[in-house]
PDB file of N, CA, C and O in Angstrom:
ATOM      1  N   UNK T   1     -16.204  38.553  15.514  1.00  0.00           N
ATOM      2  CA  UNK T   1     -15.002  37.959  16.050  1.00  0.00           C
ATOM      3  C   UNK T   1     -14.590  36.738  15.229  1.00  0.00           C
ATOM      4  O   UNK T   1     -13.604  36.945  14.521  1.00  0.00           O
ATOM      5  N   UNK T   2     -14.910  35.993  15.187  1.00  0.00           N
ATOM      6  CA  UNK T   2     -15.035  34.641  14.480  1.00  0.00           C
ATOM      7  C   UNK T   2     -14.890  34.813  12.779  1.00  0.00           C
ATOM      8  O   UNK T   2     -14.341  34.047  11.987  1.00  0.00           O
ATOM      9  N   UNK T   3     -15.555  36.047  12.535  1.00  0.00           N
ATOM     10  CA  UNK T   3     -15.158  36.459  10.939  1.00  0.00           C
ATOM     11  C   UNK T   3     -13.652  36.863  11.214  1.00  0.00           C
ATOM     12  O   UNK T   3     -12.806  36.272  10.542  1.00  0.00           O
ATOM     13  N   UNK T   4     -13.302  37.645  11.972  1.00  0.00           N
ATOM     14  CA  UNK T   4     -11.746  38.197  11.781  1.00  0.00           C
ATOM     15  C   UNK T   4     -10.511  37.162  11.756  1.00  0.00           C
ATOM     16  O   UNK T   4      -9.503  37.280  11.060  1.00  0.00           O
ATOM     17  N   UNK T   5     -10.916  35.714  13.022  1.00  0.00           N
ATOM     18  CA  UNK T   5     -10.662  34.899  13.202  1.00  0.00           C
ATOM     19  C   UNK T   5     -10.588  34.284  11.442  1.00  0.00           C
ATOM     20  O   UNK T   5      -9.555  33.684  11.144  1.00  0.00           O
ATOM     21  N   UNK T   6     -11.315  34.395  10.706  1.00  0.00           N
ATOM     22  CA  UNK T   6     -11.168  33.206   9.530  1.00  0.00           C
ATOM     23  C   UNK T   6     -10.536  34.175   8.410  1.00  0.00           C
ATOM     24  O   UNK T   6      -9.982  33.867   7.355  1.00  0.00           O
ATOM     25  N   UNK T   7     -10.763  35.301   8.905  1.00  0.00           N
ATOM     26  CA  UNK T   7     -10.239  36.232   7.259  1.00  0.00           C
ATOM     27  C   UNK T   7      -8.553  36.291   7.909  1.00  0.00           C
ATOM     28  O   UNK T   7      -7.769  36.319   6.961  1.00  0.00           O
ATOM     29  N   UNK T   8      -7.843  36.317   9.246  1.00  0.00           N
ATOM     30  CA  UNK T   8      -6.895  36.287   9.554  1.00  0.00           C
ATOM     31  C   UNK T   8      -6.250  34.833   8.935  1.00  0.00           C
ATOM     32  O   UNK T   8      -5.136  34.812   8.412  1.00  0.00           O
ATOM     33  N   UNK T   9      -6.912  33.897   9.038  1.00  0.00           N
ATOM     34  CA  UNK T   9      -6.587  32.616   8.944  1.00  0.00           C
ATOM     35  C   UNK T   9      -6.067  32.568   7.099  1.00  0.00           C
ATOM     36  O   UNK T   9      -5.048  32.287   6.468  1.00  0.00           O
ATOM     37  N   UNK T  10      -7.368  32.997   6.824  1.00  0.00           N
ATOM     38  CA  UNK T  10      -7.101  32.767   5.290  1.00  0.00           C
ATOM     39  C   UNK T  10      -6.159  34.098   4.577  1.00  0.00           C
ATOM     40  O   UNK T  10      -6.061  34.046   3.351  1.00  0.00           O
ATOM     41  N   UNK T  11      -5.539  35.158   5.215  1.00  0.00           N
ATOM     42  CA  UNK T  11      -4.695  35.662   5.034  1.00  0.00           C
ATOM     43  C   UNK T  11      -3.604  35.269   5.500  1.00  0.00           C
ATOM     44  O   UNK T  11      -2.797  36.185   5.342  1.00  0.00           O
ATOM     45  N   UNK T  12      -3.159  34.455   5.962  1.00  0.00           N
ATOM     46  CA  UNK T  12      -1.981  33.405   6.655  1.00  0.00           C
ATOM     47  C   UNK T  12      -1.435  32.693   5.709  1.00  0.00           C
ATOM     48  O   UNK T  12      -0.281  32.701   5.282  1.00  0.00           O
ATOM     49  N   UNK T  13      -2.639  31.876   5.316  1.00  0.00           N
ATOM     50  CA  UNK T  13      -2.742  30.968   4.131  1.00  0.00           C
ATOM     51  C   UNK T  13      -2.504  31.282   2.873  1.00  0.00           C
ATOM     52  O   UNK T  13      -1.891  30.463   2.188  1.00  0.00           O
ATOM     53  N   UNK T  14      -2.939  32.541   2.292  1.00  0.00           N
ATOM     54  CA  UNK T  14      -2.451  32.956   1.361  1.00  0.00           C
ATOM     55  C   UNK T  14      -0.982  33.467   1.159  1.00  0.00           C
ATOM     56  O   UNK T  14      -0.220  33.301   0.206  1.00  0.00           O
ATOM     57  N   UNK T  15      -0.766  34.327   2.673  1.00  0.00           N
ATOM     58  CA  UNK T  15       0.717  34.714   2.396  1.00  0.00           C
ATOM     59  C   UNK T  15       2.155  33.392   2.200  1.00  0.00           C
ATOM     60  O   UNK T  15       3.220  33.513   1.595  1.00  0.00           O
ATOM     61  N   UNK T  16       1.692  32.394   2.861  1.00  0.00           N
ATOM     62  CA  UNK T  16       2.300  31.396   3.303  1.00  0.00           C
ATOM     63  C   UNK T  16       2.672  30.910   1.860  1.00  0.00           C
ATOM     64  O   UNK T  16       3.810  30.520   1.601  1.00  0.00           O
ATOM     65  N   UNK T  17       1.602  30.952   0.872  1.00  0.00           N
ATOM     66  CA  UNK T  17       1.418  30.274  -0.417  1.00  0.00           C
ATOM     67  C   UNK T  17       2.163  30.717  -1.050  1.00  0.00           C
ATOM     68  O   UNK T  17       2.802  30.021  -1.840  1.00  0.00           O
ATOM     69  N   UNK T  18       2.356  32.074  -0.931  1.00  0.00           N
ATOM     70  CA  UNK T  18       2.689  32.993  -1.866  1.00  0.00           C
ATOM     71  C   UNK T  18       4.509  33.210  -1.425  1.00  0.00           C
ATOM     72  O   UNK T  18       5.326  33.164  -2.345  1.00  0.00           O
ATOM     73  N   UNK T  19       4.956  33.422  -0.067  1.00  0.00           N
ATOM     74  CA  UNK T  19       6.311  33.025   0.182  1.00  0.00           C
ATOM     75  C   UNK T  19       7.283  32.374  -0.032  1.00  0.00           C
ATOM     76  O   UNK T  19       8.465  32.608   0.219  1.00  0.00           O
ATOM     77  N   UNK T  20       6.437  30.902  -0.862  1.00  0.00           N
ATOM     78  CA  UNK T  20       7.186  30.306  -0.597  1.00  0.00           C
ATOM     79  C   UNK T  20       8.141  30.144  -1.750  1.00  0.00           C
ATOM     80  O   UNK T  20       7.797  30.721  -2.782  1.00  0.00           O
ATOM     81  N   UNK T  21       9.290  29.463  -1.779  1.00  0.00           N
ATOM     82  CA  UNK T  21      10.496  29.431  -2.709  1.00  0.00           C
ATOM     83  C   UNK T  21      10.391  28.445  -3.532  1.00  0.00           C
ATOM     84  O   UNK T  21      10.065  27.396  -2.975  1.00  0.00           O
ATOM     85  N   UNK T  22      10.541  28.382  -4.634  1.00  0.00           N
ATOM     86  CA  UNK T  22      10.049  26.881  -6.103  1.00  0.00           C
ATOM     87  C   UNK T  22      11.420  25.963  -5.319  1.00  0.00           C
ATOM     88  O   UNK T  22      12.527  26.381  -4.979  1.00  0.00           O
ATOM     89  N   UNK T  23      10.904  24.771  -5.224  1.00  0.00           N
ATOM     90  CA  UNK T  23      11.405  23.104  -5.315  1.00  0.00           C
ATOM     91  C   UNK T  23      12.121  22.817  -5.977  1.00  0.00           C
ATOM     92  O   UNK T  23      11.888  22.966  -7.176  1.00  0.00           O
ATOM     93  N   UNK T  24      13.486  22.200  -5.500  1.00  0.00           N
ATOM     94  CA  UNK T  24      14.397  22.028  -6.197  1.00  0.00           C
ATOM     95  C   UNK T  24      14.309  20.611  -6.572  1.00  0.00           C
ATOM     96  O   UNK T  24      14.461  19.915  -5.568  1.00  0.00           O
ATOM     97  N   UNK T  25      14.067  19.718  -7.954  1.00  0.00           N
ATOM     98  CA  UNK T  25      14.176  18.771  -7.617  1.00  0.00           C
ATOM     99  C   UNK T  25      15.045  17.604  -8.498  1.00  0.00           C
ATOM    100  O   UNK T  25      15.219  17.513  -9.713  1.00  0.00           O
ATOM    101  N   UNK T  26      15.341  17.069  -7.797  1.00  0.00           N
ATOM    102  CA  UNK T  26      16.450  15.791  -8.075  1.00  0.00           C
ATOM    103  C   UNK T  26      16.071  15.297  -9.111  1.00  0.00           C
ATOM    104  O   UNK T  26      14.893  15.464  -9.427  1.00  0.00           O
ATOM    105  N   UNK T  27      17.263  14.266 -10.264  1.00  0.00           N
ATOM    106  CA  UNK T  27      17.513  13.402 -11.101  1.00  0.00           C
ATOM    107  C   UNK T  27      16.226  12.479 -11.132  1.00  0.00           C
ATOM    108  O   UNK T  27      15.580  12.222 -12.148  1.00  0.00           O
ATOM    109  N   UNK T  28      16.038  12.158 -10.233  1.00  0.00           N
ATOM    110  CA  UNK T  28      14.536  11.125 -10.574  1.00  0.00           C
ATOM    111  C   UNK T  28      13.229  11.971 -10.838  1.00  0.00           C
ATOM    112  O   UNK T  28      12.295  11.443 -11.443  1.00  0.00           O
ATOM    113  N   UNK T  29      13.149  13.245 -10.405  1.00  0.00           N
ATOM    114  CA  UNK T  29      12.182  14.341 -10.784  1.00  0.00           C
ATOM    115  C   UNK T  29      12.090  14.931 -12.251  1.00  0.00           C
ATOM    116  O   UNK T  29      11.088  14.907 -12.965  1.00  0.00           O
ATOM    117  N   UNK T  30      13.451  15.519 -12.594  1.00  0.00           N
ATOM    118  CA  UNK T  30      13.861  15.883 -14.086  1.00  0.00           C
ATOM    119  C   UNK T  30      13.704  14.779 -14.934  1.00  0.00           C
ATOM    120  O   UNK T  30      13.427  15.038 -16.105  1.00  0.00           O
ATOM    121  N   UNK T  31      13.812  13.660 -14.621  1.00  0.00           N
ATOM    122  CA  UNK T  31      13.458  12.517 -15.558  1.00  0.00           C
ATOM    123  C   UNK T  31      14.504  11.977 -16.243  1.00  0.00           C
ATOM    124  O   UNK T  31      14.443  11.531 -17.389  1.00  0.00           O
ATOM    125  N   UNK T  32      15.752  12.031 -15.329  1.00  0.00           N
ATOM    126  CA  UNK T  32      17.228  11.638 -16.325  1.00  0.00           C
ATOM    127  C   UNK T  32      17.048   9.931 -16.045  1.00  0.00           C
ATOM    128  O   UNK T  32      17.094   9.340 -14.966  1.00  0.00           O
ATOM    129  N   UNK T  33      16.780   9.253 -17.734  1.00  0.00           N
ATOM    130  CA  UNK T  33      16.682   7.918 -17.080  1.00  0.00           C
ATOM    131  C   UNK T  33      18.044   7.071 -16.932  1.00  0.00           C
ATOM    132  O   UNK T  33      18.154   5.852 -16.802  1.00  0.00           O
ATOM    133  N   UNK T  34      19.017   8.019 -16.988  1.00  0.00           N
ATOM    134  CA  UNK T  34      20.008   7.142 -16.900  1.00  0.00           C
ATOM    135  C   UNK T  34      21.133   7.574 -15.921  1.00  0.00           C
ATOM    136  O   UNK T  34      22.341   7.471 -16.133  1.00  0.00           O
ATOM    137  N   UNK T  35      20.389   8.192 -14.552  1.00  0.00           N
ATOM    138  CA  UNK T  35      21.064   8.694 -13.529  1.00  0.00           C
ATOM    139  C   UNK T  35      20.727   7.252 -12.383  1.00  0.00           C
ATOM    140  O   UNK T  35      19.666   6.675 -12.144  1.00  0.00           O
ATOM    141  N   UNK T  36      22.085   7.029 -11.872  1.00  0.00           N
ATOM    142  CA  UNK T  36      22.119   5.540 -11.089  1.00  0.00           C
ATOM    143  C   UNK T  36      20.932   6.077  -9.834  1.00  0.00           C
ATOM    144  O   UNK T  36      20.601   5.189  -9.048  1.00  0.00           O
ATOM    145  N   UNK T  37      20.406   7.229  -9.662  1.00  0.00           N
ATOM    146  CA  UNK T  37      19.172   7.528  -8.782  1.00  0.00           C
ATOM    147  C   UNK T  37      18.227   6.950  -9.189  1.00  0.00           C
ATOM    148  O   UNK T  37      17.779   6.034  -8.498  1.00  0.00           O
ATOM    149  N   UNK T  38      17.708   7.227 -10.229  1.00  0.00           N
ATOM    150  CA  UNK T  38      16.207   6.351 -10.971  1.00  0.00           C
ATOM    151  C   UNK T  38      16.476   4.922 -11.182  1.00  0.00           C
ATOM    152  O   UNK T  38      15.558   4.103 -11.135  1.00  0.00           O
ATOM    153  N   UNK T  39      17.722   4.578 -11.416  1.00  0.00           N
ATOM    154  CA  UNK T  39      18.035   3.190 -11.364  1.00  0.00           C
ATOM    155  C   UNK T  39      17.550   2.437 -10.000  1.00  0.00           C
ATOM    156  O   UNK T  39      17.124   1.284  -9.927  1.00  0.00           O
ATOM    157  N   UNK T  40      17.721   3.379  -8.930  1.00  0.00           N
ATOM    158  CA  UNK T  40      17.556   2.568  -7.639  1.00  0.00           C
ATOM    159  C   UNK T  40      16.169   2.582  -7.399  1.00  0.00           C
ATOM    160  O   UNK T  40      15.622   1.682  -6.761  1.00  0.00           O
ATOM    161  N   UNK T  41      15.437   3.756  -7.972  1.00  0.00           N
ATOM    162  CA  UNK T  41      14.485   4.085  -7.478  1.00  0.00           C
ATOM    163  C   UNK T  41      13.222   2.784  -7.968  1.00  0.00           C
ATOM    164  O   UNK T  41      12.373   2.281  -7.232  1.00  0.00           O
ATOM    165  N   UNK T  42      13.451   2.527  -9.299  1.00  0.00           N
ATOM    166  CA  UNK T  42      13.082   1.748 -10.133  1.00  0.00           C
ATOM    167  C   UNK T  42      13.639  -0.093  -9.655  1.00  0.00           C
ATOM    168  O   UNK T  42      12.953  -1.077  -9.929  1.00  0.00           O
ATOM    169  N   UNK T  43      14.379  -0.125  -9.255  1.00  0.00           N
ATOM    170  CA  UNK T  43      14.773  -1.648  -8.207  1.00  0.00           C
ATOM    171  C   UNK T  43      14.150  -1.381  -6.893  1.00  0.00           C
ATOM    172  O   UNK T  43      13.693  -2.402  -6.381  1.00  0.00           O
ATOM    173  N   UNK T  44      14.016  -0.400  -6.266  1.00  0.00           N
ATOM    174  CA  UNK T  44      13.129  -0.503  -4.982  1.00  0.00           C
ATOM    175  C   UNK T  44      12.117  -0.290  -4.997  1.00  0.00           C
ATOM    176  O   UNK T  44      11.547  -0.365  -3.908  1.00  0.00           O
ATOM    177  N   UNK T  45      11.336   0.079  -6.147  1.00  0.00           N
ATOM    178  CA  UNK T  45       9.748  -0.188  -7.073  1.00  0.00           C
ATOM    179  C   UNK T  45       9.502  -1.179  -6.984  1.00  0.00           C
ATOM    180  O   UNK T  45       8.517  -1.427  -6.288  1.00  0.00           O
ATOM    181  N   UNK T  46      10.166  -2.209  -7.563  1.00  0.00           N
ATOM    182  CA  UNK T  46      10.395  -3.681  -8.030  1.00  0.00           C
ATOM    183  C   UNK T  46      10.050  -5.004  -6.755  1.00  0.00           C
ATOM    184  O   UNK T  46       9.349  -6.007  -6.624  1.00  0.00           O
ATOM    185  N   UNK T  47      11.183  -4.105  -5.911  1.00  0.00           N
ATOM    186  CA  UNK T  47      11.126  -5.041  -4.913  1.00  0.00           C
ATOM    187  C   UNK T  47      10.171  -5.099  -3.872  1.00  0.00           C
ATOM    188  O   UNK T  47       9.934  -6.169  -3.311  1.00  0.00           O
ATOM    189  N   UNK T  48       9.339  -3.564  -3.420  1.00  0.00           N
ATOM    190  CA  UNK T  48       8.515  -3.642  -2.871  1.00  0.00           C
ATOM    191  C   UNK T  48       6.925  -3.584  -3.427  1.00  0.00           C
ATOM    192  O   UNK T  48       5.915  -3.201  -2.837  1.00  0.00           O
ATOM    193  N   UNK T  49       7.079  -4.061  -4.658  1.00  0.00           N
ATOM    194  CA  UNK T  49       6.090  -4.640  -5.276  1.00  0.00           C
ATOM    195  C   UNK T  49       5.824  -6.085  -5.288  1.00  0.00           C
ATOM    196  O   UNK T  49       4.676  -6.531  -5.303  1.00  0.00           O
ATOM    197  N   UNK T  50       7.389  -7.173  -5.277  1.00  0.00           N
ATOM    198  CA  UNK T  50       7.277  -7.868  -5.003  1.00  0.00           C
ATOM    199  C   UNK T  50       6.977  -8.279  -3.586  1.00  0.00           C
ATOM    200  O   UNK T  50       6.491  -9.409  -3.560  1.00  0.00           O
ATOM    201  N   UNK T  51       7.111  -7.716  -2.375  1.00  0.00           N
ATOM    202  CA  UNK T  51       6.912  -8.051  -0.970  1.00  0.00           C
ATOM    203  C   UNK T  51       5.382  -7.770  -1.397  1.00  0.00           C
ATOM    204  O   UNK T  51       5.036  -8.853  -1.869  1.00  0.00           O
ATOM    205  N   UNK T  52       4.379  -6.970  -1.475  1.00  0.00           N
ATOM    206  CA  UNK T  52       3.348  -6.646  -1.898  1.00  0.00           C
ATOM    207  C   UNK T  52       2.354  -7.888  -2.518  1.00  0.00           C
ATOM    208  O   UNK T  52       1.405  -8.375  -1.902  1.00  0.00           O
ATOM    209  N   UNK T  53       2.657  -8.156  -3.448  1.00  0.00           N
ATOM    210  CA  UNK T  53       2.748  -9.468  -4.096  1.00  0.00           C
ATOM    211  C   UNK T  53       2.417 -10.408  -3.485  1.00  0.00           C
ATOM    212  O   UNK T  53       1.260 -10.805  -3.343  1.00  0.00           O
ATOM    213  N   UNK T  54       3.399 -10.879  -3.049  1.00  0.00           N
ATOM    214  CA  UNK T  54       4.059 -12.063  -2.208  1.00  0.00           C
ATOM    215  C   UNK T  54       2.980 -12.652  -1.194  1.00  0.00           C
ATOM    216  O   UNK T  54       2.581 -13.808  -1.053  1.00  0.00           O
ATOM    217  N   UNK T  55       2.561 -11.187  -0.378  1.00  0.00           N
ATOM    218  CA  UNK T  55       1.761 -11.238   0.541  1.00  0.00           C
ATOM    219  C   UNK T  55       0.536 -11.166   0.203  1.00  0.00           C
ATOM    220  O   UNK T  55      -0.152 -11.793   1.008  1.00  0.00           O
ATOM    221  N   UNK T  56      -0.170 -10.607  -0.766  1.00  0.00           N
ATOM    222  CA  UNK T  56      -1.207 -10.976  -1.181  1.00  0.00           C
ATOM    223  C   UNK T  56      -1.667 -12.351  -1.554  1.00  0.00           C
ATOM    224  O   UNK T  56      -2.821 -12.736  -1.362  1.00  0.00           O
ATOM    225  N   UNK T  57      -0.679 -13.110  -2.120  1.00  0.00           N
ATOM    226  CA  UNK T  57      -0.978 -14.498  -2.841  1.00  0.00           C
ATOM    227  C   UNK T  57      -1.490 -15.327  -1.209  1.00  0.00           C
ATOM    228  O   UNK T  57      -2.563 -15.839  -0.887  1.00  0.00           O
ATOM    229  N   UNK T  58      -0.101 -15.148  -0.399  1.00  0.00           N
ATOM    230  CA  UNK T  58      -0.042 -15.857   0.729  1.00  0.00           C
ATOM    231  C   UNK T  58      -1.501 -15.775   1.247  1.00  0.00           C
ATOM    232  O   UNK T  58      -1.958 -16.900   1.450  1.00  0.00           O
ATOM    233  N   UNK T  59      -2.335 -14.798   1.510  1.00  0.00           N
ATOM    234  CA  UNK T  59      -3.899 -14.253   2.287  1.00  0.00           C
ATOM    235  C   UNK T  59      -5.049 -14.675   1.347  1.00  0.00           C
ATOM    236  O   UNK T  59      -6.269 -14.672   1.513  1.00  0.00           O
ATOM    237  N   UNK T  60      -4.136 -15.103   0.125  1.00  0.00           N
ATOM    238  CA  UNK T  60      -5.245 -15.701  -1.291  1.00  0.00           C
ATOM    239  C   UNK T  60      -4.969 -17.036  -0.797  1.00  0.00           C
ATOM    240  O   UNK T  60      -5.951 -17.739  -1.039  1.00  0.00           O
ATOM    241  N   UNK T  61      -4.192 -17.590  -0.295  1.00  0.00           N
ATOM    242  CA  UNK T  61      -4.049 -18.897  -0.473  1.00  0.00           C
ATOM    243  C   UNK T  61      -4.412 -19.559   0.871  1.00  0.00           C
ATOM    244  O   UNK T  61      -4.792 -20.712   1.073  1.00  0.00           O
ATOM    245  N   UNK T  62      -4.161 -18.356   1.910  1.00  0.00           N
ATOM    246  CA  UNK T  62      -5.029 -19.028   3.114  1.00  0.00           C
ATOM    247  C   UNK T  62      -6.390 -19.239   3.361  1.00  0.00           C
ATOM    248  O   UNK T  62      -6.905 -20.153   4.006  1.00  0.00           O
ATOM    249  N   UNK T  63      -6.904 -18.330   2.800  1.00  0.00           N
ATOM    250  CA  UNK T  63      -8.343 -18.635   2.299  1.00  0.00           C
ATOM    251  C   UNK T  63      -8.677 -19.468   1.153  1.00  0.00           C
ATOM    252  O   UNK T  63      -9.735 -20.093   1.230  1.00  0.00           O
ATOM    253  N   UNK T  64      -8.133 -19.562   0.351  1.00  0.00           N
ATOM    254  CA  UNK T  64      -8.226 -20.747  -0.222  1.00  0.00           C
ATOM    255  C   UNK T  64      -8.355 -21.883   0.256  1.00  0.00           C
ATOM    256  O   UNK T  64      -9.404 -22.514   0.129  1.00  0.00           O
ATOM    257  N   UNK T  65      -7.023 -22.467   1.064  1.00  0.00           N
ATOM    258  CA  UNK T  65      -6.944 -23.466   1.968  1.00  0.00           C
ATOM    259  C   UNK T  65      -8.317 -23.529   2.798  1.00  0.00           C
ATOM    260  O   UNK T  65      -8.926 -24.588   2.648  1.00  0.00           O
ATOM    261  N   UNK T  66      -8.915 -22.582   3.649  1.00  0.00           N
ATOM    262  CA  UNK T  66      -9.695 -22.438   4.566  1.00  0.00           C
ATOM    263  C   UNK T  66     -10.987 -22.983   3.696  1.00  0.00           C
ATOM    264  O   UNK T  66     -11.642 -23.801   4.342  1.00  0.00           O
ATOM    265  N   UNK T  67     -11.449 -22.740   2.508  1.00  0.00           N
ATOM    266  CA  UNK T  67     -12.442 -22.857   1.969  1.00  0.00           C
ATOM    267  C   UNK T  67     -12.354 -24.252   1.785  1.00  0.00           C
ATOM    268  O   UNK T  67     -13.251 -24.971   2.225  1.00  0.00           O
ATOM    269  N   UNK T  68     -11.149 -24.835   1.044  1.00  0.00           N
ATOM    270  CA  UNK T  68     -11.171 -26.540   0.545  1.00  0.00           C
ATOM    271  C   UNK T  68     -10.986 -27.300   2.079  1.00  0.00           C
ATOM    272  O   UNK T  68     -11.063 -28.529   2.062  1.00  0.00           O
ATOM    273  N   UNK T  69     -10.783 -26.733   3.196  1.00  0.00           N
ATOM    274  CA  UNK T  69     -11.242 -27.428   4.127  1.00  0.00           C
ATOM    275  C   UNK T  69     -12.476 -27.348   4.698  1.00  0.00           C
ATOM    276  O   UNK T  69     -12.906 -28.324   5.312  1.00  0.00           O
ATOM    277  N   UNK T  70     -13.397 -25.915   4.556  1.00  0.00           N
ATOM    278  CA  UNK T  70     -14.530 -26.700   4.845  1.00  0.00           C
ATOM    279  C   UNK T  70     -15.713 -27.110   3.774  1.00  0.00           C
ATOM    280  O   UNK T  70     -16.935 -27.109   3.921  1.00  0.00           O
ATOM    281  N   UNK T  71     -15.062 -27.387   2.876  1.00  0.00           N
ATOM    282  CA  UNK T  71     -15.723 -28.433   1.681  1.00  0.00           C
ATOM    283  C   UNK T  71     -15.179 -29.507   1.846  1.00  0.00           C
ATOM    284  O   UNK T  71     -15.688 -30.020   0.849  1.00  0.00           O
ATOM    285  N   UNK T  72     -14.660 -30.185   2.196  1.00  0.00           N
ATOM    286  CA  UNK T  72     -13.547 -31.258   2.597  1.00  0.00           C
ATOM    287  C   UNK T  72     -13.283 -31.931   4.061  1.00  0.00           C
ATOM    288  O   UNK T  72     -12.159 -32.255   4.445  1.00  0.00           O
ATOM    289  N   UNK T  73     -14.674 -32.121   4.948  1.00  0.00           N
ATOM    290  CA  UNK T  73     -13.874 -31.972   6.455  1.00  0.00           C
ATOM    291  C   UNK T  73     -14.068 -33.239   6.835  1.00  0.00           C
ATOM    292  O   UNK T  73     -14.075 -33.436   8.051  1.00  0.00           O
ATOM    293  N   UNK T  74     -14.307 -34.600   5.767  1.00  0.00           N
ATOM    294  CA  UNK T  74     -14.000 -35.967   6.109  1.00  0.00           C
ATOM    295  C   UNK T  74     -12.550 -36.057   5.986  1.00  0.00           C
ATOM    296  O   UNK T  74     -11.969 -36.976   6.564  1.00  0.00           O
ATOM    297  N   UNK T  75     -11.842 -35.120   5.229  1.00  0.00           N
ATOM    298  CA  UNK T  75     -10.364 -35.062   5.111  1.00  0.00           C
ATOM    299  C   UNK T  75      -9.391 -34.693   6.524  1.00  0.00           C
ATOM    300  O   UNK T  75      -8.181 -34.842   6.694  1.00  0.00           O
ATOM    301  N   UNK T  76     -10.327 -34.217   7.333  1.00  0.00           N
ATOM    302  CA  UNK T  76      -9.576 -34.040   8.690  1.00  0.00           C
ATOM    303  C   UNK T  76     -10.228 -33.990  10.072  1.00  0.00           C
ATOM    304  O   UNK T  76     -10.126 -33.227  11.032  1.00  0.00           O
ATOM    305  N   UNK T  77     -10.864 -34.978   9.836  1.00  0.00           N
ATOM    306  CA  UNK T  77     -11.361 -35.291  11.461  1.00  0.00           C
ATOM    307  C   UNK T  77     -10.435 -36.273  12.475  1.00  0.00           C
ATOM    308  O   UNK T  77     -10.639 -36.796  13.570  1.00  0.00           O
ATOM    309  N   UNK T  78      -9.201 -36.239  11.434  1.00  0.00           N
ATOM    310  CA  UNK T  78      -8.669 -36.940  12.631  1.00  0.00           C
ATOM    311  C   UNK T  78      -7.889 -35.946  13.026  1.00  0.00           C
ATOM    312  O   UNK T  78      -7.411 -36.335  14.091  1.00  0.00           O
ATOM    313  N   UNK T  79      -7.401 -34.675  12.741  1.00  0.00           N
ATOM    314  CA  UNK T  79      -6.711 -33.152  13.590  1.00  0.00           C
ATOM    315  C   UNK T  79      -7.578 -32.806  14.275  1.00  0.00           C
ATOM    316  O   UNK T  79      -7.429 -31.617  14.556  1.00  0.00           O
ATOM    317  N   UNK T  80      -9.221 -33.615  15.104  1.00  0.00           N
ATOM    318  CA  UNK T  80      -9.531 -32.721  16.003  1.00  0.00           C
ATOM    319  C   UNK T  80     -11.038 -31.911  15.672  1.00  0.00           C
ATOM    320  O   UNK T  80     -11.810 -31.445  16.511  1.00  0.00           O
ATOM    321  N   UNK T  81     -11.236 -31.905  13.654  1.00  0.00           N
ATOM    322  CA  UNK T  81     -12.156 -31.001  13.430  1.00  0.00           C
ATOM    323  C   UNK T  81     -13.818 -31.519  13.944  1.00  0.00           C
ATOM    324  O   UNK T  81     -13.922 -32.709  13.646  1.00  0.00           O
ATOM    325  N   UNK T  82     -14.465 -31.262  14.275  1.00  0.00           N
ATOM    326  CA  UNK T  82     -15.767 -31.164  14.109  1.00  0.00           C
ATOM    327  C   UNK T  82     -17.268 -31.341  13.117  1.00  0.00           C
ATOM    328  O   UNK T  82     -17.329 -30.796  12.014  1.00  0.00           O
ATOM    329  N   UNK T  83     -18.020 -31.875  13.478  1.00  0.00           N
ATOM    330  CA  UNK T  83     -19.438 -31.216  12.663  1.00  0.00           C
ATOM    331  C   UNK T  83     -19.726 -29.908  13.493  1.00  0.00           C
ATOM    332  O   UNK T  83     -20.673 -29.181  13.192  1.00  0.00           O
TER     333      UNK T  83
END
């Protein structure tokens, strides 16, 4: 049972593979570099590399901060900090 179950399965799978119709694909696929598509595609690369970025430094720099304060904590015992 369980064999018919998997040879059904993987005859599914194969037909499915085999049905299917070739991909049509767009100006940024064909590689036209001078279709205003890759233009955008290539500025919204850009930009969400920079958000990317951005936010990494920020999580570098809070830990940073976090570290030179507790090497540093005669520098702020008057906010409250502790031994």
């Amino acid at each position: 049972m369980k064999r018919t179950l998997a040879s059904a399965v993987l005859l599914a799978v194969i037909v499915a593979m085999l049905a299917g119709s070739d991909a049509e694909a767009c100006s940024v696929c064909f590689g036209n570099p001078d279709s205003p598509m890759t233009k955008s595609m290539v500025a919204g690369i850009w930009v969400l590399l920079g958000c990317i970025v951005s936010l990494l430094i920020g999580f570098a720099g809070t830990f940073g901060y976090w570290i030179y304060r507790s090497y540093h904590p005669e520098l702020y015992r008057d906010e409250g900090a502790t031994n």
